[in-house]
Each structure stands twice: as structure tokens, then as C-alpha cells.
Amino acid sequence: MTNKKKKLYITTPIYYPSGKPHIGHAYTTVLADVIARYKRAIGYDVFFQTGLDEHGEKIANTALKQKKEIKVMLDEMAVVFKGLWKQLDISYDYFIRTTDKQHEQAISKIFSTLIEKDCIYLGEWASYYCVSCEENYTKSQIEKKGDGKMYCQFGHELTYKKEPSYFLKVSKYQKWIKNVLTKSKNFIYPQSRVKELTNSFINEGLTDLSVSRTSINWGIKVKENPKHVIYVWIDALFNYLTSLGYLSKDDKLFKKYWQNNDVQRVHLMSKEIMRFHCIYWPIMLHMLNLNLPTKVISHGWVITNQGKMSKSLGNVIDPKMYLDDFGSDALRYFLIKELSIEQDSVFSHDIFVKVYNGDLANNYGNMITRVWGMMQRYTDYKVPALSKKLNNLDKQVIKYHQDLIDNYKKYVDEFKIKDLLIKIQSSYDVLNKYIENVKPWQLFKNKQTETLNNCLNIIFHFMVDLNILLSPILVKASVNFFKTFKLKSKDGKKTIAFGPYYLNKDSKARYEMYADHNFKPKNESDYPKIIFARR
Ligand code: MSP
């Protein structure tokens, strides 16, 4: 029997370990993790991979500068990257390093196959090369500055190089790739980037890509001609397949998550490397008769108030600072809620603190202590049952809650996690307003028990569902929430599982889920912990 579960293979770029990861790397990785967790929650079989791009001139130069052996430096950096992802609760399934033997062997075979298929030929290469971008630029993409030197669009100094080189015959596929990019509205998100790509790279004429170097030796050698080292981008792009075991003895995962038409194959990155992922990568896959990714999501840059982050300006934001100070949930939340896929977004400390205080300390945290406090006073920690007699205010909240449950999956399916988060966050405003209007303290004083019980039941269940819906983002806080209220999952009909917890699709069943549940604390350690203390 075939496994009918929907599948998702999601990847981040493999990062250059030439420096410590910064907030931009953290953004892509958190976004991929949150998508992976939401998709798992709605029943997808997910494989999520990240890793490091460890070859090329940039890496060799970094080790030289640090006076370290390359492999020693790489091993140290792998620890740094993995450590950061652990601290950020990144739930990757596989971490690839391009110096892994299995990867290197597969790349060497792939290169040979491309030579055999006449997709790669030997020629001579002369160009301005940017070591920092690991990319060569055409005359129209570079600028001569006052010092007489050439610079790329990012301000890195270029070197002029002339050497024998292998070339990938991409020019032959100009029409084919244009068709791939423009035919499907779903292939690239956001669609606005398709025009940028076709105008800048394809319409100008796609020239064959130089795919080997003789001037460097830190990389995978061309078997047929070992003076040549395979271009780092060819080596890197195929990580998406080698990590699944492509061309190795065990290629089960490759068959399951790549050569299988029932899989969403999604690459995530920011815009500057779209050209590689949307032009050269599909062309190479096509040359080898392999499946293409089904979606490339390219988000905007994280910038600062002074513009792009750069070492020389000293404005590079270190995610560790925020993690150590505010914790991983707060950083994850901020990145998803405030940064944007469609545009560049400013990371500002002031906005971080504002969002932390407003959304997490006030809305999220206060709701927990507020509900706990009311139920402590009015029901001795018992969740009362819902009666049939509901007033208009109750009905309005129930409708809002129902609407959220009916729609959250659509947001997840369309990768619109930020929009979902905004909707979840506004639920706290709805709940707070409801409490202000219903005034449970007055109902208690006036002994209007039925109305009070309805209100407490509704708030409690809505708050539980908000925690379930937030659990892919607030990984630690949500676990803590379920512990605080002594909640265990109960399987019922018409339920949607989120980890061990359930959202009831059906409104009546939803409000019965925890009726009569008692979370009376035994000792002080059972009291709610303040996870997001105000700053
Ligand atoms: N090694 C290549 C990728 C090869 S993938 C087959 C590379 N590495 S990188 O270290 O430069 O990482 C680039 C990626 O890091 C971006 O595509 C993006 O995912 C993330 N970011 C790095 N700086 C960024 C910002 N300032 N803002 C947002 N994300 C950015 O390119």
C-alpha cells in the first residue's frame, strides 16, 4: 500500500561558514522551521534540511586569514552553526556539509555525467570575479571606481581572471527556462521577482556558465582533469539531492522526497541567490532528467536603520544577543511577525522590544495569568461547562474562534505564516475586549453563575486553541502552557492533531473538550511562570 500522507521537502540555503551566522541566516532558518512545524502539524510528512557550503575560494581565504587549517576552521564553524540552531529550536532532519564524503563522491559523478552527456565542454574563461559572492560578473554588472579598481553591486573588489575552464551549456536552454519561470504562477514566490530575473538574466541572453577553476584547489576535483576544481555553486546546489542520498547506496529518501510527484519540493532563500536556484539549478536538473523543485520562496533582506548589514559598518546583528537576552521563542516570534517575505525589512531593537512587550508579555502572557487568576477565584481551578443560554457577546467570540479554526490551514497551505500570526495575535484583542465587556468580576459578585461559567469556558478553550496554533512558533512557551494548565490531549471526533494536542473543528465539541477539567496546583511550582517578563 502506498503511503498517502502529503509530503514536503523544505530546504534553506547551505550557508558559507566564513563568518558567524547573523540575523539574516537566522530569519531564513526560522522561517523554514516554522513552515516545517506547521506542515507537520497539519499532517504532512516533512523532511527539512539545512547545512553548510564548505568549498570555494572564500572559505579557503578565511582559513588563511585565521591561520587555521581549512578543515579545522570548518569543524569549529559547524559547531557554531549547529549550536545556534539548537538554541533556536530548529527541528531540521538533516544537516549537510559539502565536505561530507558522500556528497563529494556524488558531485564528482554528476560532473562526469554532465561531461558525458555533452552538457559540459572545455573552453577558456576571462572575467571579473567576486570572491565574496563567489560569482563572475559581466561588464554591465560592474563599476569602475575612482581608485581604478572594479567593484560588484555589493561593493566588493573584483579580480580579473583568465584561465581554462569547463562550461555548462546553459545558453541552449534559454527558451526552456523562460517558459518554466513564467508558465507557472506558483513556481516562484513572490511573483514580482520573476520579472527581475527574466529582465536581468534571461532577456539579455543567457551565456554558458563557467563551472571549474584551475586557480584554486579547495574544492572537488574534476575526475577527468584534476587540475580543475568544480565551481562551488555546482557543488552547492546539488546538496539538495545528495543530502537525500542521491547516487549513494541508499537513495530511499531521494526517491521518496525528490523523484516522487506527490511531494512539494520547496527551497527557501533571500533574493540575491535566486538566479542560481531559478535558472542554473532547474537547467541542470533538466539536463539530468530529474524533477524540478515545485516552489522557490525568496524573501527580502533583513536590513538595519543604516541600510544593509555589513562588517565594515559594524551593524551586523548577532542573533545570539537576542537569544541570550529574550529567549528563542521571542526571537522566533519577532522574525515571523515583523519581517517580510515580499520586501526588505528593518530589524530594529526598539521595535523588537515593543513587539515583545505588546504581543508576548501583555497579550500572550497576561492572558495566561488573567485566566488563571479568574478561575482560581471563581471556580477553584475548574473549567466550567458551557450552557445553552449564550448571549450575543459569547456568540461573537465563538464565531471569531470558529473562523480561525476554519481558515488557519489555508494560511499554512499557502505559506502565509505571517498573516496567520497576525490573525492569531488579533484574537487576543478580541478575547480581552470580550472580558472587558462581560466583566466576569461583576457576574461573580452578582452571582450570575451561568453567564460567568459560559464566559470562563469560552475564554479557556479559545486560549488553549491559540496556544496550539502558536506552538510551531512559541515552541517552549506552548509546552509550558500545557503543563501549567495540566492539559493532556484528548482524542475526540472531528479533531485536528497539533503535536499531541487537538483542535476541534466542530464548535460544540470544541467547548466540551476541557469542561470539568481541573488544574488545581499542588504547590507553588505549579503556578504559571512568567516567560515573557516586561522590559
Ligand atoms: N552558500 C550560498 C548558498 C548556497 S545554497 C545551494 C550562500 N551562502 S550565504 O552564507 O551567503 O547565505 C545566503 C543566505 O543567507 C540568503 O539567501 C538568506 O537565506 C540568508 N541571508 C544572508 N543575509 C541575509 C540578510 N541580510 N537578510 C535575509 N537573509 C539573508 O549564499
XYZ file of C-alpha atoms and ligand atoms in Angstrom:
566
model
C 0.000 0.000 0.000
C 1.352 3.459 -0.816
C 1.666 5.997 1.935
C -0.918 8.637 1.093
C 0.346 11.251 3.539
C 1.180 14.524 1.782
C 4.890 15.229 1.683
C 7.040 18.321 1.952
C 10.763 18.615 1.373
C 11.888 22.035 2.583
C 15.398 23.454 2.459
C 17.348 26.517 3.499
C 20.410 27.586 1.515
C 23.546 25.947 2.802
C 25.394 28.833 4.390
C 29.050 29.794 3.948
C 30.786 29.215 7.259
C 33.195 32.059 6.514
C 31.718 34.045 9.377
C 29.354 33.616 12.279
C 25.672 33.287 11.355
C 23.817 36.593 11.628
C 20.177 37.589 11.858
C 19.619 37.081 8.098
C 20.651 33.421 8.307
C 18.507 33.065 11.400
C 15.494 34.503 9.578
C 15.584 32.015 6.677
C 16.184 29.104 9.027
C 13.422 30.070 11.460
C 11.006 30.635 8.591
C 11.789 27.170 7.202
C 11.452 25.635 10.657
C 8.109 27.281 11.338
C 6.768 26.159 7.960
C 8.064 22.627 8.622
C 6.407 22.534 12.060
C 3.060 23.858 10.756
C 3.062 21.381 7.893
C 3.855 18.501 10.242
C 1.051 19.728 12.474
C -1.499 19.513 9.684
C -0.393 16.018 8.781
C 2.398 16.371 6.234
C 5.333 14.016 6.163
C 8.145 16.603 6.218
C 11.856 16.415 5.528
C 13.656 19.630 6.472
C 17.263 20.197 5.657
C 19.922 22.825 6.176
C 23.708 22.797 6.291
C 26.970 24.390 5.216
C 28.623 25.238 1.905
C 32.236 24.462 2.722
C 34.196 24.696 -0.527
C 35.423 27.589 -2.652
C 37.855 30.428 -2.550
C 36.024 32.415 0.095
C 36.337 29.566 2.598
C 40.000 28.922 1.763
C 40.785 32.637 2.182
C 39.003 32.809 5.538
C 41.024 29.914 6.933
C 44.207 31.514 5.606
C 43.371 34.791 7.335
C 42.653 32.982 10.587
C 45.883 30.987 10.168
C 43.954 27.750 10.586
C 43.799 24.570 8.602
C 40.676 24.752 6.480
C 39.108 21.617 7.906
C 39.819 22.730 11.468
C 38.131 26.055 10.857
C 35.153 24.334 9.201
C 34.674 21.915 12.063
C 34.674 24.808 14.515
C 32.142 26.719 12.442
C 29.888 23.670 12.085
C 29.709 23.592 15.879
C 28.800 27.290 15.937
C 26.012 26.921 13.354
C 24.599 23.751 14.908
C 24.754 25.363 18.350
C 22.779 28.362 17.156
C 20.125 26.181 15.516
C 19.812 24.168 18.705
C 19.342 27.285 20.764
C 16.741 28.488 18.253
C 14.828 25.164 18.398
C 15.365 24.393 14.720
C 13.901 20.967 14.007
C 15.933 20.028 10.927
C 16.020 16.410 9.826
C 19.414 16.586 8.169
C 22.431 18.882 8.336
C 24.652 18.578 5.295
C 28.268 19.697 4.967
C 29.617 19.729 1.428
C 32.885 18.245 2.671
C 30.949 15.069 3.576
C 32.489 12.167 1.631
C 29.154 11.006 0.267
C 28.419 14.480 -1.112
C 31.869 14.864 -2.681
C 31.641 11.473 -4.402
C 28.196 12.230 -5.785
C 29.285 15.651 -7.127
C 32.218 14.102 -8.917
C 29.882 11.566 -10.574
C 27.361 14.252 -11.516
C 30.085 16.336 -13.194
C 31.283 13.299 -15.173
C 27.737 12.530 -16.288
C 27.260 16.104 -17.474
C 30.525 15.840 -19.484
C 29.378 12.501 -20.952
C 26.023 13.987 -21.911
C 27.847 16.816 -23.675
C 26.275 19.373 -21.334
C 29.740 20.496 -20.203
C 32.671 21.374 -22.515
C 36.215 22.704 -22.037
C 36.982 26.316 -23.039
C 38.674 29.468 -21.727
C 37.257 31.861 -19.197
C 38.076 35.535 -18.729
C 36.054 37.600 -16.344
C 35.818 39.853 -13.358
C 35.316 37.558 -10.383
C 33.956 38.404 -6.947
C 35.350 36.110 -4.292
C 32.903 37.347 -1.715
C 29.860 36.484 -3.863
C 31.689 33.521 -5.488
C 30.324 34.826 -8.766
C 31.641 36.314 -12.003
C 30.083 39.454 -13.367
C 29.546 40.772 -16.862
C 30.699 44.290 -17.816
C 27.207 45.740 -17.355
C 27.041 44.474 -13.765
C 30.263 46.064 -12.535
C 31.513 49.519 -11.729
C 34.917 51.176 -12.023
C 35.565 53.409 -9.035
C 37.883 56.366 -8.547
C 40.742 54.101 -7.420
C 40.701 52.466 -10.890
C 39.537 49.127 -9.462
C 36.408 47.230 -10.402
C 33.608 46.557 -7.885
C 30.446 44.457 -7.856
C 26.997 45.803 -6.947
C 27.633 44.940 -3.289
C 30.847 46.995 -3.199
C 33.307 44.069 -3.150
C 36.530 44.489 -5.086
C 36.737 42.237 -8.174
C 39.695 40.339 -9.612
C 40.252 39.866 -13.306
C 40.864 36.207 -14.111
C 41.712 34.332 -17.281
C 42.054 30.569 -17.207
C 40.978 27.355 -18.931
C 37.572 26.334 -17.714
C 34.747 23.899 -18.213
C 31.443 25.458 -19.257
C 27.870 24.385 -18.689
C 25.768 24.781 -21.833
C 23.028 26.854 -20.327
C 22.596 29.106 -23.391
C 20.854 26.233 -25.142
C 18.083 26.304 -22.529
C 17.215 29.978 -22.643
C 13.706 29.447 -24.044
C 13.059 26.417 -21.870
C 13.928 28.174 -18.620
C 11.978 31.295 -19.503
C 8.978 29.089 -20.025
C 9.499 27.342 -16.673
C 9.687 30.669 -14.838
C 6.782 32.363 -16.492
C 4.378 29.495 -17.135
C 3.518 28.629 -13.549
C 2.256 31.283 -11.175
C 3.268 29.079 -8.257
C 6.888 28.304 -9.004
C 8.409 31.492 -7.621
C 7.024 33.345 -4.631
C 6.685 36.312 -4.642
C 5.800 36.549 -8.339
C 7.252 40.069 -8.508
C 10.742 38.527 -8.554
C 10.112 36.672 -11.839
C 10.369 39.899 -13.825
C 13.606 40.859 -12.068
C 15.087 37.507 -13.050
C 13.958 37.373 -16.635
C 14.884 41.013 -17.298
C 18.312 40.901 -15.680
C 19.496 37.484 -16.750
C 17.442 35.774 -19.403
C 16.306 38.507 -21.793
C 19.871 39.873 -22.029
C 20.920 36.457 -23.337
C 21.945 33.535 -21.178
C 25.642 32.787 -21.601
C 27.275 29.448 -20.803
C 28.374 29.211 -17.185
C 31.976 28.652 -16.212
C 31.884 25.652 -13.875
C 35.507 24.926 -12.969
C 38.568 26.756 -11.704
C 42.272 25.988 -12.109
C 43.440 28.860 -9.897
C 42.152 27.373 -6.649
C 42.326 23.941 -5.163
C 39.913 23.931 -2.210
C 37.048 22.013 -3.712
C 36.078 18.830 -5.503
C 38.428 17.903 -8.338
C 37.192 17.141 -11.848
C 37.975 13.447 -12.182
C 38.784 13.653 -15.896
C 41.110 16.656 -15.444
C 42.246 17.077 -11.828
C 43.845 20.499 -12.412
C 40.255 21.748 -12.371
C 38.187 22.190 -9.259
C 34.388 22.138 -9.633
C 32.760 25.567 -9.249
C 31.440 25.956 -5.746
C 27.868 26.735 -6.862
C 27.541 23.484 -8.831
C 28.864 21.628 -5.814
C 26.500 23.523 -3.506
C 23.220 23.291 -5.422
C 23.349 19.533 -5.615
C 23.384 19.374 -1.816
C 19.596 19.337 -2.089
C 19.835 15.892 -3.661
C 22.949 14.408 -2.085
C 21.503 15.005 1.387
C 18.699 12.644 0.343
C 21.209 10.002 -0.723
C 21.212 10.702 -4.474
C 23.825 8.480 -6.172
C 24.654 6.727 -2.926
C 23.984 3.113 -1.942
C 20.876 4.122 -0.054
C 18.734 6.501 -2.089
C 15.374 5.758 -0.436
C 14.948 9.335 0.733
C 15.818 10.695 -2.701
C 13.079 8.563 -4.238
C 10.641 9.471 -1.500
C 11.193 13.235 -1.316
C 12.524 14.195 -4.760
C 11.729 11.753 -7.541
C 8.159 11.497 -6.424
C 5.453 13.636 -7.926
C 3.449 13.771 -4.700
C 5.988 15.939 -2.908
C 6.136 19.693 -2.501
C 9.841 20.454 -3.004
C 10.404 23.915 -1.588
C 13.622 25.949 -1.499
C 13.795 28.977 0.762
C 16.377 31.778 0.459
C 16.703 35.521 0.035
C 16.644 37.260 -3.280
C 20.357 37.559 -4.106
C 20.733 33.851 -4.867
C 17.537 33.372 -6.851
C 19.486 33.398 -10.096
C 21.277 30.207 -9.109
C 18.179 28.469 -7.812
C 15.747 29.546 -10.516
C 17.955 29.436 -13.613
C 21.039 27.198 -13.324
C 19.575 24.697 -10.858
C 16.454 23.819 -12.898
C 18.551 23.648 -16.072
C 20.978 21.159 -14.506
C 18.116 19.049 -13.181
C 16.541 19.092 -16.623
C 19.842 18.004 -18.217
C 19.839 15.006 -15.871
C 16.126 14.250 -16.376
C 15.352 14.872 -12.722
C 12.365 16.548 -11.091
C 12.451 20.300 -10.545
C 11.638 21.986 -7.237
C 7.949 22.837 -7.075
C 8.469 26.172 -5.357
C 11.199 28.691 -4.683
C 10.368 31.177 -1.948
C 12.644 34.156 -1.858
C 12.292 36.584 0.997
C 13.552 40.129 1.314
C 16.681 41.121 3.179
C 16.898 41.894 6.825
C 18.387 45.357 6.929
C 19.107 47.860 9.695
C 18.266 51.522 10.145
C 21.595 52.282 8.455
C 20.801 50.055 5.472
C 22.341 46.715 4.569
C 24.273 44.886 7.293
C 27.990 44.882 6.714
C 31.057 44.069 8.754
C 32.707 47.354 7.822
C 29.740 49.388 9.094
C 29.723 47.282 12.259
C 25.936 46.887 12.100
C 25.701 43.116 11.731
C 23.032 41.813 14.100
C 24.011 38.756 16.102
C 21.010 36.521 16.866
C 22.844 35.188 19.950
C 22.407 38.531 21.685
C 18.632 38.300 21.384
C 18.550 34.614 22.186
C 20.552 35.020 25.362
C 18.549 38.025 26.466
C 14.976 37.278 25.341
C 14.955 33.537 24.596
C 14.316 31.613 21.420
C 10.519 31.926 21.364
C 10.722 35.712 21.430
C 13.207 35.840 18.562
C 11.277 33.282 16.506
C 8.069 35.211 17.077
C 9.592 38.535 16.120
C 11.228 37.239 12.947
C 7.998 35.727 11.668
C 5.666 38.518 12.720
C 7.698 41.572 11.801
C 9.888 40.607 8.840
C 8.513 40.159 5.398
C 8.895 37.740 2.529
C 7.816 40.281 -0.035
C 10.054 43.192 0.963
C 13.248 44.078 2.793
C 12.575 44.655 6.493
C 14.358 46.731 9.078
C 15.406 44.876 12.214
C 15.247 47.466 14.928
C 15.919 46.912 18.592
C 13.196 49.361 19.599
C 10.580 47.565 17.522
C 11.771 44.241 18.916
C 11.170 45.429 22.483
C 7.825 46.954 21.526
C 6.582 43.720 19.928
C 7.966 41.666 22.802
C 6.127 43.786 25.369
C 2.915 44.218 23.403
C 2.355 40.810 21.864
C 4.186 38.463 24.199
C 4.343 39.983 27.681
C 0.958 41.741 27.509
C -1.293 39.798 25.180
C 0.111 36.290 25.413
C 1.482 36.268 28.962
C -1.189 38.383 30.632
C -3.957 36.237 29.177
C -2.499 33.219 30.936
C -2.208 34.901 34.310
C -5.573 36.601 33.880
C -7.444 33.395 33.100
C -5.585 31.515 35.819
C -6.439 34.237 38.340
C -10.133 34.358 37.440
C -10.549 30.623 37.606
C -8.663 30.458 40.859
C -11.094 32.963 42.374
C -14.371 31.935 40.746
C -14.292 28.184 40.130
C -11.431 26.846 42.244
C -9.457 25.988 39.071
C -12.201 24.041 37.384
C -13.214 24.640 33.764
C -16.988 25.062 33.913
C -19.287 23.567 31.285
C -20.987 25.689 28.651
C -24.762 26.108 28.953
C -27.203 26.503 26.081
C -28.023 30.084 27.032
C -25.431 32.203 25.283
C -25.598 35.967 24.940
C -24.565 37.962 21.877
C -21.084 38.688 23.180
C -20.474 34.957 23.686
C -21.751 34.207 20.204
C -19.490 36.800 18.605
C -16.362 35.348 20.188
C -17.388 31.817 19.284
C -17.828 32.939 15.674
C -14.367 34.525 15.646
C -12.869 31.366 17.108
C -14.694 29.198 14.542
C -13.461 31.378 11.717
C -9.855 30.978 12.867
C -10.158 27.189 13.065
C -11.824 27.064 9.645
C -9.130 29.133 7.997
C -5.742 28.540 9.567
C -4.982 25.613 7.255
C -5.387 27.783 4.190
C -2.713 30.123 5.515
C -0.371 27.197 6.152
C -1.021 25.647 2.751
C -0.185 28.932 1.065
C 2.918 29.518 3.256
C 1.308 32.712 4.617
C 2.527 32.225 8.160
C 2.940 35.907 8.931
C -0.695 36.573 8.014
C -1.772 33.685 10.217
C 0.236 35.066 13.098
C -1.359 38.481 12.720
C -4.786 36.819 12.841
C -3.836 34.807 15.934
C -2.495 37.902 17.630
C -5.678 39.853 16.977
C -7.583 37.052 18.713
C -6.007 38.235 21.961
C -7.511 41.666 21.402
C -10.887 40.045 20.749
C -10.626 37.994 23.935
C -9.500 40.926 26.064
C -12.336 43.068 24.758
C -14.788 40.269 25.473
C -13.577 40.031 29.070
C -13.836 43.819 29.481
C -17.402 43.769 28.141
C -18.665 40.709 30.009
C -16.976 41.712 33.288
C -16.642 38.310 34.979
C -15.838 40.023 38.313
C -19.284 41.636 38.322
C -21.003 38.419 37.281
C -19.289 36.751 40.216
C -20.351 39.474 42.615
C -23.932 39.340 41.351
C -23.936 35.527 41.468
C -24.793 35.274 37.752
C -23.154 31.883 37.678
C -24.410 30.602 34.356
C -23.223 33.655 32.414
C -19.930 33.633 34.309
C -19.379 29.955 33.572
C -20.051 30.430 29.884
C -17.560 33.238 29.738
C -14.846 31.249 31.531
C -15.447 28.185 29.397
C -15.205 30.180 26.182
C -12.067 32.046 27.190
C -10.372 28.902 28.393
C -10.998 26.917 25.229
C -10.091 29.777 22.938
C -6.858 30.353 24.865
C -5.954 26.650 24.593
C -6.505 26.716 20.837
C -4.412 29.847 20.452
C -1.597 28.024 22.221
C -1.966 25.041 19.938
C -1.883 27.334 16.926
C 1.157 29.174 18.262
C 3.096 26.048 19.184
C 5.132 25.899 15.929
C 6.455 29.385 16.766
C 6.411 29.582 20.564
C 7.944 26.151 20.964
C 8.909 26.395 24.634
C 6.132 28.657 25.891
C 3.419 26.425 24.456
C 4.838 23.332 26.163
C 4.950 25.287 29.375
C 1.366 26.426 28.886
C 0.061 22.868 28.580
C 1.966 21.891 31.704
C 0.661 24.861 33.665
C -2.946 24.029 32.908
C -2.308 20.286 33.290
C -3.646 19.632 29.805
C -3.352 16.334 28.107
C -4.586 15.645 24.641
C -7.969 14.020 24.398
C -8.819 12.349 21.159
C -12.297 13.147 20.028
C -14.190 13.200 16.813
C -13.549 15.869 14.195
C -10.220 16.793 15.668
C -7.037 18.046 14.086
C -3.864 16.972 15.799
C -1.138 19.504 16.559
C 1.642 17.598 18.182
C -0.130 15.778 20.989
C -2.901 18.379 21.205
C -6.118 18.780 19.301
C -8.211 21.457 17.742
C -11.850 20.504 17.429
C -13.327 21.507 14.122
C -16.810 21.338 15.474
C -17.827 24.214 17.697
C -19.892 22.209 20.222
C -17.251 19.523 20.667
C -14.642 22.235 20.985
C -16.223 23.776 24.063
C -16.730 20.386 25.668
C -13.113 19.387 25.256
C -11.947 20.539 28.679
C -15.252 21.022 30.505
C -14.828 19.886 34.126
C -11.062 19.773 33.757
C -9.351 20.757 36.988
C -5.873 22.245 37.069
C -5.615 22.986 40.778
C -1.946 23.478 41.691
C -0.406 21.286 44.370
C 2.482 23.541 45.180
C 3.992 26.824 44.151
C 5.993 25.352 41.319
C 2.671 24.577 39.614
C 1.835 28.285 39.334
C 2.216 29.957 35.923
C 5.750 31.062 35.184
C 6.338 34.457 33.693
C 8.002 33.542 30.432
C 7.914 36.933 28.780
C 8.709 39.413 31.531
C 8.078 43.039 30.508
C 11.132 45.174 29.628
N 26.427 29.250 0.105
C 25.498 30.032 -0.599
C 24.185 29.314 -0.761
C 24.251 28.006 -1.467
S 22.709 27.208 -1.493
C 22.874 25.991 -2.594
C 25.258 31.339 0.138
N 25.571 31.363 1.439
S 25.365 32.609 2.418
O 26.003 32.250 3.655
O 25.788 33.805 1.808
O 23.848 32.648 2.731
C 22.938 33.346 1.929
C 21.563 33.183 2.510
O 21.558 33.574 3.897
C 20.490 34.053 1.883
O 19.947 33.528 0.697
C 19.484 34.122 3.005
O 18.805 32.916 3.103
C 20.387 34.298 4.204
N 20.763 35.684 4.390
C 22.026 36.177 4.482
N 21.953 37.524 4.661
C 20.672 37.920 4.681
C 20.014 39.114 5.006
N 20.647 40.234 5.249
N 18.680 39.075 5.107
C 17.966 37.923 4.969
N 18.557 36.796 4.684
C 19.878 36.782 4.311
O 24.762 32.274 -0.482
